[in-house]
Short mmCIF file of C-alpha atoms and ligand atoms in Angstrom, two decimals:
data_model
loop_
_atom_site.label_atom_id
_atom_site.label_comp_id
_atom_site.label_asym_id
_atom_site.label_seq_id
_atom_site.Cartn_x
_atom_site.Cartn_y
_atom_site.Cartn_z
CA MET A 29 8.81 -1.19 -13.96
CA ILE A 30 8.76 -0.87 -17.75
CA LYS A 31 5.21 -0.63 -19.05
CA LEU A 32 4.45 -2.26 -22.35
CA ALA A 33 2.91 0.21 -24.77
CA CYS A 34 -0.69 -0.89 -24.84
CA ASN A 35 -1.75 2.24 -26.64
CA LEU A 36 -2.70 1.02 -30.10
CA SER A 37 -1.28 3.80 -32.23
CA ALA A 38 2.01 3.72 -30.32
CA LEU A 39 2.17 -0.01 -30.86
CA GLN A 40 1.42 0.37 -34.56
CA SER A 41 4.04 3.03 -35.16
CA ARG A 42 6.65 1.09 -33.17
CA THR A 43 5.84 -1.96 -35.27
CA ARG A 44 6.17 0.02 -38.47
CA GLU A 45 9.53 1.48 -37.42
CA ASN A 46 10.83 -2.02 -36.76
CA GLY A 47 9.49 -3.19 -40.10
CA GLU A 48 7.62 -5.99 -38.26
CA LEU A 49 4.03 -6.88 -38.88
CA LEU A 50 1.59 -6.05 -36.10
CA SER A 51 0.22 -9.23 -34.55
CA LEU A 52 -3.55 -9.15 -34.27
CA ILE A 53 -3.40 -11.45 -31.24
CA GLY A 54 -4.37 -9.58 -28.10
CA LEU A 55 -6.72 -7.13 -29.82
CA ASP A 56 -10.30 -7.20 -28.59
CA ARG A 57 -13.30 -6.86 -30.92
CA VAL A 58 -13.24 -3.06 -30.86
CA ASP A 59 -9.48 -2.64 -31.40
CA LEU A 60 -9.44 -5.32 -34.08
CA ALA A 61 -12.21 -3.59 -36.06
CA ARG A 62 -10.40 -0.27 -35.72
CA VAL A 63 -7.03 -1.60 -36.86
CA ILE A 64 -8.32 -3.34 -39.98
CA GLU A 65 -10.91 -0.73 -40.90
CA PRO A 66 -8.42 1.23 -43.12
CA LEU A 67 -8.31 -1.86 -45.39
CA GLY A 68 -12.01 -1.34 -46.02
CA VAL A 69 -13.05 -4.18 -43.70
CA LYS A 70 -16.68 -3.88 -42.61
CA PRO A 71 -17.57 -4.44 -38.92
CA PHE A 72 -19.30 -7.81 -39.57
CA ARG A 73 -16.16 -9.07 -41.34
CA ALA A 74 -14.09 -7.93 -38.37
CA GLN A 75 -16.29 -10.14 -36.17
CA GLN A 76 -15.67 -13.10 -38.50
CA ILE A 77 -11.95 -12.44 -38.32
CA PHE A 78 -12.18 -12.26 -34.51
CA ARG A 79 -13.69 -15.78 -34.51
CA TRP A 80 -11.04 -17.12 -36.89
CA ILE A 81 -8.26 -15.82 -34.66
CA TYR A 82 -9.50 -16.80 -31.22
CA ASN A 83 -12.05 -19.54 -31.76
CA ARG A 84 -10.51 -21.42 -34.66
CA GLY A 85 -6.93 -20.46 -33.81
CA VAL A 86 -5.80 -20.03 -37.41
CA ALA A 87 -2.16 -19.04 -37.74
CA ASP A 88 -2.41 -18.04 -41.41
CA PHE A 89 -4.84 -15.62 -43.07
CA SER A 90 -5.25 -18.05 -46.00
CA GLU A 91 -7.16 -20.39 -43.64
CA MET A 92 -9.95 -17.81 -43.22
CA THR A 93 -12.07 -19.51 -45.84
CA ASN A 94 -15.13 -17.23 -45.79
CA ILE A 95 -12.96 -14.20 -46.54
CA SER A 96 -11.98 -13.22 -50.08
CA LYS A 97 -8.50 -14.11 -51.31
CA ASP A 98 -7.82 -10.40 -51.91
CA LEU A 99 -8.60 -9.49 -48.32
CA GLN A 100 -6.59 -12.46 -47.06
CA SER A 101 -3.50 -11.21 -48.86
CA GLU A 102 -4.09 -7.58 -47.82
CA LEU A 103 -4.29 -8.71 -44.18
CA ALA A 104 -1.12 -10.76 -44.58
CA LYS A 105 0.70 -7.71 -46.00
CA HIS A 106 -0.01 -5.64 -42.89
CA PHE A 107 -0.57 -8.00 -40.00
CA SER A 108 0.51 -11.30 -38.51
CA LEU A 109 -1.04 -13.97 -36.28
CA ALA A 110 2.28 -14.76 -34.66
CA ARG A 111 2.44 -16.44 -31.26
CA PRO A 112 5.36 -15.97 -28.87
CA ALA A 113 8.38 -18.11 -29.85
CA ILE A 114 8.90 -21.29 -27.82
CA SER A 115 12.44 -21.18 -26.52
CA GLN A 116 12.14 -24.29 -24.38
CA HIS A 117 9.50 -26.97 -23.86
CA GLN A 118 9.84 -29.48 -21.01
CA LYS A 119 7.66 -32.35 -19.88
CA SER A 120 7.65 -33.63 -16.30
CA ASP A 121 7.42 -37.30 -15.30
CA ASP A 122 3.89 -36.57 -14.02
CA GLY A 123 2.71 -35.15 -17.38
CA THR A 124 3.02 -31.47 -16.43
CA GLN A 125 4.46 -29.38 -19.26
CA LYS A 126 6.31 -26.09 -19.13
CA TRP A 127 6.90 -23.72 -22.01
CA LEU A 128 9.49 -20.98 -21.83
CA LEU A 129 8.24 -18.33 -24.24
CA ARG A 130 10.32 -15.61 -25.85
CA PHE A 131 8.72 -12.30 -26.79
CA ASP A 132 9.70 -9.72 -29.43
CA ASP A 133 12.18 -7.94 -27.14
CA ALA A 134 13.80 -11.29 -26.20
CA GLN A 135 12.38 -11.22 -22.66
CA GLU A 136 10.97 -14.55 -21.53
CA ALA A 137 8.22 -15.91 -19.29
CA GLU A 138 6.97 -19.36 -18.39
CA CYS A 139 3.62 -21.05 -18.76
CA VAL A 140 2.67 -24.43 -17.28
CA HIS A 141 0.03 -27.05 -18.16
CA ILE A 142 -1.21 -29.40 -15.45
CA PRO A 143 -3.20 -32.35 -16.85
CA GLU A 144 -5.94 -34.01 -14.80
CA ALA A 145 -8.58 -36.61 -15.61
CA GLU A 146 -10.96 -35.12 -18.20
CA ARG A 147 -9.60 -31.60 -17.77
CA GLY A 148 -6.42 -29.58 -17.63
CA THR A 149 -5.28 -26.32 -16.12
CA LEU A 150 -3.03 -23.76 -17.74
CA CYS A 151 -1.02 -21.60 -15.37
CA VAL A 152 -0.34 -18.28 -17.07
CA SER A 153 2.19 -15.51 -16.32
CA SER A 154 1.27 -11.83 -16.17
CA GLN A 155 4.76 -10.30 -15.91
CA VAL A 156 8.39 -11.10 -16.67
CA GLY A 157 9.57 -11.53 -13.07
CA CYS A 158 7.77 -9.85 -10.17
CA THR A 159 8.40 -6.64 -8.23
CA LEU A 160 7.08 -8.03 -4.98
CA ASN A 161 9.84 -10.23 -3.53
CA CYS A 162 7.82 -12.64 -1.42
CA SER A 163 10.57 -14.37 0.51
CA PHE A 164 9.57 -17.96 -0.39
CA CYS A 165 8.99 -17.38 -4.14
CA HIS A 166 11.54 -18.00 -6.87
CA THR A 167 9.96 -15.50 -9.29
CA GLY A 168 10.41 -12.75 -6.68
CA THR A 169 14.20 -13.15 -6.91
CA GLN A 170 14.23 -12.24 -10.60
CA ARG A 171 15.42 -8.68 -11.12
CA MET A 172 14.19 -7.81 -14.58
CA VAL A 173 10.49 -7.04 -14.55
CA ARG A 174 8.08 -5.79 -17.12
CA ASN A 175 4.38 -6.20 -17.69
CA LEU A 176 3.22 -8.64 -20.34
CA GLY A 177 0.88 -7.18 -22.95
CA PRO A 178 -2.51 -8.73 -23.81
CA SER A 179 -0.94 -10.45 -26.84
CA GLU A 180 1.76 -11.99 -24.66
CA ILE A 181 -0.73 -13.17 -22.03
CA LEU A 182 -3.15 -14.62 -24.61
CA GLY A 183 -0.18 -15.92 -26.62
CA GLN A 184 0.52 -18.37 -23.77
CA LEU A 185 -2.96 -19.82 -24.13
CA MET A 186 -2.74 -20.00 -27.88
CA VAL A 187 0.60 -21.82 -27.77
CA ALA A 188 -0.92 -24.43 -25.45
CA ARG A 189 -4.07 -24.83 -27.59
CA ASP A 190 -1.85 -25.14 -30.70
CA ASP A 191 0.10 -27.87 -28.98
CA PHE A 192 -3.03 -29.84 -28.08
CA GLY A 193 -4.72 -29.09 -31.42
CA GLU A 194 -7.77 -27.75 -29.54
CA TRP A 195 -9.18 -25.45 -32.24
CA PRO A 196 -12.04 -24.94 -31.80
CA ALA A 197 -12.09 -26.09 -28.18
CA PRO A 198 -14.22 -29.24 -27.68
CA ASP A 199 -17.26 -29.10 -25.38
CA PHE A 200 -15.96 -31.90 -23.14
CA ASN A 201 -12.64 -33.29 -21.97
CA ARG A 202 -10.66 -30.25 -22.95
CA LYS A 203 -6.94 -30.35 -22.33
CA VAL A 204 -7.04 -26.62 -21.59
CA SER A 205 -10.33 -26.33 -19.68
CA ASN A 206 -9.19 -24.15 -16.78
CA LEU A 207 -6.98 -21.13 -16.48
CA VAL A 208 -5.14 -19.81 -13.44
CA MET A 209 -3.31 -16.50 -13.33
CA MET A 210 -0.72 -18.00 -11.00
CA GLY A 211 2.43 -17.95 -13.09
CA MET A 212 5.12 -15.31 -12.93
CA GLY A 213 4.12 -11.86 -11.73
CA GLU A 214 1.40 -10.04 -9.82
CA PRO A 215 -1.63 -9.82 -12.14
CA LEU A 216 -3.15 -6.85 -10.29
CA TYR A 217 -0.04 -4.75 -11.00
CA ASN A 218 -0.86 -5.29 -14.68
CA PHE A 219 -4.64 -4.99 -14.42
CA ASP A 220 -5.50 -3.44 -17.81
CA ASN A 221 -3.58 -5.99 -19.88
CA VAL A 222 -4.76 -8.93 -17.78
CA LYS A 223 -8.35 -7.74 -18.08
CA LYS A 224 -8.10 -7.37 -21.86
CA ALA A 225 -6.63 -10.85 -22.26
CA LEU A 226 -9.11 -12.52 -19.89
CA LEU A 227 -12.15 -10.93 -21.51
CA ILE A 228 -11.05 -12.42 -24.86
CA ALA A 229 -10.41 -15.77 -23.13
CA ILE A 230 -13.94 -15.68 -21.66
CA ASP A 231 -15.67 -14.51 -24.87
CA ASN A 232 -17.88 -17.27 -26.34
CA GLU A 233 -16.62 -16.44 -29.81
CA GLY A 234 -13.09 -16.11 -28.47
CA LEU A 235 -11.30 -18.80 -26.51
CA SER A 236 -14.56 -19.63 -24.79
CA ILE A 237 -13.36 -20.49 -21.28
CA SER A 238 -16.09 -19.97 -18.68
CA LYS A 239 -15.26 -17.32 -16.08
CA ARG A 240 -15.99 -19.89 -13.40
CA LYS A 241 -13.03 -21.86 -14.72
CA ILE A 242 -10.64 -18.94 -14.50
CA THR A 243 -8.94 -18.04 -11.21
CA LEU A 244 -6.87 -14.95 -10.62
CA SER A 245 -4.45 -15.10 -7.71
CA THR A 246 -3.19 -11.96 -6.01
CA SER A 247 -0.74 -11.34 -3.20
CA GLY A 248 -3.21 -8.70 -1.98
CA VAL A 249 -3.37 -5.53 -4.08
CA VAL A 250 -6.39 -4.38 -2.10
CA PRO A 251 -7.59 -1.40 -4.20
CA MET A 252 -7.87 -3.56 -7.33
CA ILE A 253 -9.78 -6.51 -5.86
CA GLU A 254 -13.26 -5.06 -6.30
CA ARG A 255 -12.50 -4.30 -9.98
CA VAL A 256 -11.60 -7.95 -10.62
CA GLY A 257 -15.10 -9.00 -9.57
CA ARG A 258 -16.93 -6.16 -11.25
CA GLU A 259 -14.98 -5.84 -14.52
CA ILE A 260 -13.71 -9.38 -15.17
CA GLY A 261 -15.90 -11.58 -12.96
CA VAL A 262 -13.46 -14.46 -12.54
CA GLN A 263 -12.79 -16.52 -9.41
CA LEU A 264 -10.49 -14.90 -6.87
CA ALA A 265 -7.59 -16.47 -4.97
CA ILE A 266 -5.67 -14.70 -2.23
CA SER A 267 -2.09 -15.58 -1.28
CA LEU A 268 -2.61 -15.30 2.47
CA HIS A 269 0.19 -17.53 3.87
CA ALA A 270 0.10 -16.11 7.41
CA VAL A 271 -2.53 -15.21 9.99
CA ARG A 272 -0.61 -12.43 11.79
CA ASP A 273 0.71 -9.22 10.28
CA GLU A 274 4.21 -9.57 11.84
CA LEU A 275 4.78 -12.80 9.94
CA ARG A 276 2.93 -11.84 6.75
CA ASP A 277 5.05 -8.66 6.57
CA ILE A 278 8.05 -10.97 6.16
CA LEU A 279 6.54 -13.59 3.85
CA VAL A 280 4.44 -11.31 1.63
CA PRO A 281 5.93 -7.80 2.05
CA ILE A 282 3.00 -6.09 0.27
CA ASN A 283 1.26 -6.75 3.61
CA LYS A 284 3.04 -3.69 5.04
CA LYS A 285 1.00 -1.59 2.64
CA TRP A 286 -2.27 -3.51 2.84
CA PRO A 287 -2.42 -5.55 6.08
CA ILE A 288 -4.55 -8.64 6.70
CA ALA A 289 -7.61 -6.80 8.09
CA GLU A 290 -7.86 -4.56 4.99
CA LEU A 291 -7.29 -7.51 2.68
CA LEU A 292 -10.04 -9.58 4.28
CA ASP A 293 -12.36 -6.61 4.22
CA ALA A 294 -11.88 -6.34 0.45
CA CYS A 295 -12.65 -10.08 0.21
CA ARG A 296 -15.83 -9.65 2.23
CA HIS A 297 -17.01 -7.12 -0.36
CA TYR A 298 -15.84 -9.05 -3.44
CA PRO A 299 -18.63 -8.75 -6.00
CA GLY A 300 -20.14 -12.18 -6.51
CA GLY A 301 -18.31 -13.66 -3.52
CA ARG A 302 -21.35 -15.72 -2.53
CA ASN A 303 -21.21 -19.36 -1.58
CA ALA A 304 -21.30 -20.48 -5.21
CA ARG A 305 -18.23 -18.39 -5.86
CA ARG A 306 -16.12 -18.85 -2.80
CA ILE A 307 -12.76 -17.14 -2.54
CA THR A 308 -9.74 -19.43 -2.38
CA PHE A 309 -7.16 -18.65 0.30
CA GLU A 310 -3.73 -20.02 -0.54
CA TYR A 311 -1.47 -20.95 2.36
CA VAL A 312 2.06 -22.17 1.69
CA MET A 313 3.23 -24.68 4.29
CA LEU A 314 6.62 -23.60 5.67
CA LYS A 315 8.20 -25.77 8.34
CA ASN A 316 8.25 -24.06 11.77
CA PHE A 317 7.28 -20.73 10.24
CA ASN A 318 3.53 -20.64 9.72
CA ASP A 319 2.45 -24.25 10.27
CA SER A 320 1.46 -24.52 13.98
CA LEU A 321 -1.96 -25.91 14.81
CA GLU A 322 -2.67 -22.70 16.70
CA GLU A 323 -2.25 -20.83 13.41
CA ALA A 324 -4.67 -23.24 11.73
CA ARG A 325 -7.27 -22.34 14.38
CA GLU A 326 -6.60 -18.62 13.93
CA LEU A 327 -7.08 -19.05 10.20
CA THR A 328 -10.55 -20.48 10.71
CA GLN A 329 -11.41 -17.48 12.90
CA LEU A 330 -10.16 -15.01 10.31
CA LEU A 331 -12.23 -16.57 7.53
CA ARG A 332 -15.40 -16.84 9.61
CA ASN A 333 -17.60 -14.42 7.67
CA ILE A 334 -16.15 -14.93 4.21
CA PRO A 335 -17.43 -17.53 1.73
CA SER A 336 -14.08 -19.25 1.41
CA LYS A 337 -12.10 -22.39 0.79
CA VAL A 338 -8.47 -23.03 1.65
CA ASN A 339 -5.68 -24.42 -0.51
CA LEU A 340 -2.68 -25.63 1.46
CA ILE A 341 0.38 -25.53 -0.80
CA PRO A 342 3.33 -27.68 0.28
CA PHE A 343 6.37 -25.40 -0.14
CA ASN A 344 8.13 -26.10 -3.43
CA PRO A 345 11.89 -25.73 -3.02
CA TRP A 346 14.13 -23.88 -5.45
CA PRO A 347 17.90 -23.31 -5.56
CA GLY A 348 18.92 -20.98 -2.71
CA ALA A 349 15.57 -20.93 -0.87
CA ASN A 350 15.74 -20.43 2.91
CA TYR A 351 12.63 -22.45 3.76
CA GLU A 352 11.68 -26.08 4.12
CA CYS A 353 8.34 -27.71 3.48
CA SER A 354 6.28 -28.74 6.54
CA SER A 355 6.08 -32.48 7.19
CA GLU A 356 3.22 -34.49 5.73
CA ASN A 357 1.78 -35.10 9.20
CA VAL A 358 1.75 -31.41 10.07
CA ILE A 359 0.07 -30.51 6.76
CA ARG A 360 -2.54 -33.24 7.32
CA ASP A 361 -3.34 -32.06 10.87
CA PHE A 362 -3.46 -28.41 9.77
CA ASN A 363 -5.87 -29.39 7.00
CA GLU A 364 -8.07 -31.35 9.38
CA ILE A 365 -8.49 -28.42 11.79
CA ILE A 366 -9.75 -26.21 8.98
CA ASN A 367 -12.12 -28.82 7.60
CA ASP A 368 -13.43 -29.58 11.10
CA ALA A 369 -14.32 -25.91 11.47
CA GLY A 370 -16.60 -26.25 8.42
CA ILE A 371 -14.31 -24.61 5.88
CA THR A 372 -13.33 -26.75 2.89
CA SER A 373 -9.59 -27.17 2.80
CA VAL A 374 -7.54 -29.20 0.32
CA ILE A 375 -3.84 -29.95 0.09
CA ARG A 376 -2.54 -29.00 -3.34
CA ARG A 377 -0.55 -31.87 -4.77
CA PRO A 378 2.77 -30.57 -6.10
CA ARG A 379 3.04 -31.07 -9.87
CA GLY A 380 6.04 -30.72 -12.18
CA ARG A 381 8.61 -30.23 -9.40
CA ASP A 382 11.26 -32.12 -11.42
CA ILE A 383 11.20 -29.42 -14.14
CA LEU A 384 10.75 -26.49 -11.68
CA ALA A 385 7.20 -25.99 -12.91
CA ALA A 386 5.41 -26.12 -9.53
CA CYS A 387 3.92 -23.08 -7.73
CA GLY A 388 6.54 -20.46 -7.02
CA GLN A 389 9.35 -22.24 -8.88
CA LEU A 390 9.06 -20.26 -12.10
CA LYS A 391 11.89 -17.95 -13.06
CA SER A 392 13.15 -17.22 -16.54
CA GLU A 393 16.85 -17.35 -17.23
CA SER A 394 16.92 -14.56 -19.79
CA VAL A 395 18.08 -11.91 -17.35
CA ARG A 396 20.84 -14.01 -15.88
CA GLN A 397 22.13 -14.91 -19.32
CA LYS A 398 22.04 -11.27 -20.35
CA ARG A 399 23.90 -10.20 -17.23
CA THR A 400 26.53 -12.86 -17.83
CA LYS A 401 26.99 -11.46 -21.32
CA LEU A 402 27.33 -7.92 -19.93
CA ASP A 403 29.91 -9.12 -17.41
CA GLN A 404 32.15 -10.53 -20.16
N1 SAH B 501 1.61 -13.18 -7.75
C1 SAH B 501 0.42 -13.87 -7.54
C2 SAH B 501 0.23 -15.08 -8.45
C3 SAH B 501 1.45 -15.94 -8.71
S1 SAH B 501 2.08 -16.95 -7.44
C4 SAH B 501 0.30 -14.30 -6.10
O1 SAH B 501 1.27 -14.20 -5.36
O2 SAH B 501 -0.79 -14.69 -5.71
C5 SAH B 501 0.94 -18.33 -7.33
C6 SAH B 501 0.91 -18.97 -5.92
O3 SAH B 501 2.11 -19.73 -5.63
C7 SAH B 501 0.82 -17.93 -4.82
O4 SAH B 501 -0.10 -18.31 -3.84
C8 SAH B 501 2.21 -17.96 -4.26
O5 SAH B 501 2.27 -17.41 -2.98
C9 SAH B 501 2.57 -19.42 -4.32
N2 SAH B 501 4.00 -19.69 -4.20
C10 SAH B 501 5.04 -18.88 -4.48
N3 SAH B 501 6.22 -19.50 -4.23
C11 SAH B 501 5.92 -20.73 -3.78
C12 SAH B 501 6.71 -21.87 -3.41
N4 SAH B 501 8.03 -21.84 -3.47
N5 SAH B 501 6.08 -22.99 -3.02
C13 SAH B 501 4.72 -23.05 -3.01
N6 SAH B 501 3.91 -22.02 -3.39
C14 SAH B 501 4.51 -20.88 -3.75
FE1 SF4 B 502 5.29 -12.12 -6.97
FE2 SF4 B 502 3.32 -13.83 -6.34
FE3 SF4 B 502 5.91 -14.59 -6.22
FE4 SF4 B 502 4.95 -12.86 -4.42
S1 SF4 B 502 4.31 -15.00 -4.71
S2 SF4 B 502 6.91 -12.68 -5.54
S3 SF4 B 502 3.52 -11.68 -5.67
S4 SF4 B 502 4.77 -14.01 -8.07
#
């Protein structure tokens, strides 16, 4: 896996070599102050600039009206406020939108907005592709993988807020009120960058999204789970998908490294995992694979001592997938067994299937196009 240089000085010198301006997006308060300090910017000014970037969303230094014209032009000489380029923007019949974003090295990742009454959820990617190859997931079939940097993760949010004109974000009826790290990639294989981006998203003077409205989903990188609770404090979702190791080994191969018992143990100790902050267990419904009523009962046993809720995800098909979605009746009965056992379970309504924007359908085409070019 190629790691994006998140070391500041490396990033600065690389930017200088390329003759590009360093984007300030993705820098936290401390890094921002450090980067602009050589221009003679005092710490309190750096805090004002932080607010202009993340709270007001300005895309041009000249809009920073409480900053002198001289400093505005000095900043513009050295830095940019550039967002990732939008290489494609699609809208589904149900209102779901998908942006394909292109980064400086021409790699691409997708970001999806799901509108609901009086709120909206942005589904954000953490990597280009994914190393983990879950057998039912489209992203897992993509070969090229690299981590996204904090600027590329936050850039997805900023593009969406730009589109909705939500600067600063309103107190009510926000279009981007909730955030889920459920796009392409495994966020806990890119912990440092995801943490940096989420802490800026949570910051009251940043993007100001409450940590209770942010959910991070993991396939089960057990050693990192405790750090999510302690260092970021967002809601946790676990891609469980099976109740027995033999089957989970096939569906979510990371299970061979960290089996179900270890995963659930980490959940039991999740900091803040009290009733108010229940852990969501995601369970994809695959016809004749993991959808028997016996498995529903086993699931309720497994979750007995964990403050939890269940999300049943009807399988979203993609070209070449070897699975089918369980029937509506089976999903309904499965759901009922869990609810009857006193665990809240909901069936996630598929959104944006017509533009391949639903869970597990994301996959950027950049690699395939590149390979086709190489083949010529
Ligand atoms: N890598 C992380 C987050 C991204 S996937 C994880 O696996 O948790 C977000 C959710 O979509 C996960 O629960 C994933 O298992 C599920 N998913 C993947 N492919 C799917 C598909 N084809 N249909 C329905 N859900 C799918
Ligand atoms: Fe990666 Fe998550 Fe897809 Fe598995 S389900 S391949 S971890 S993105």
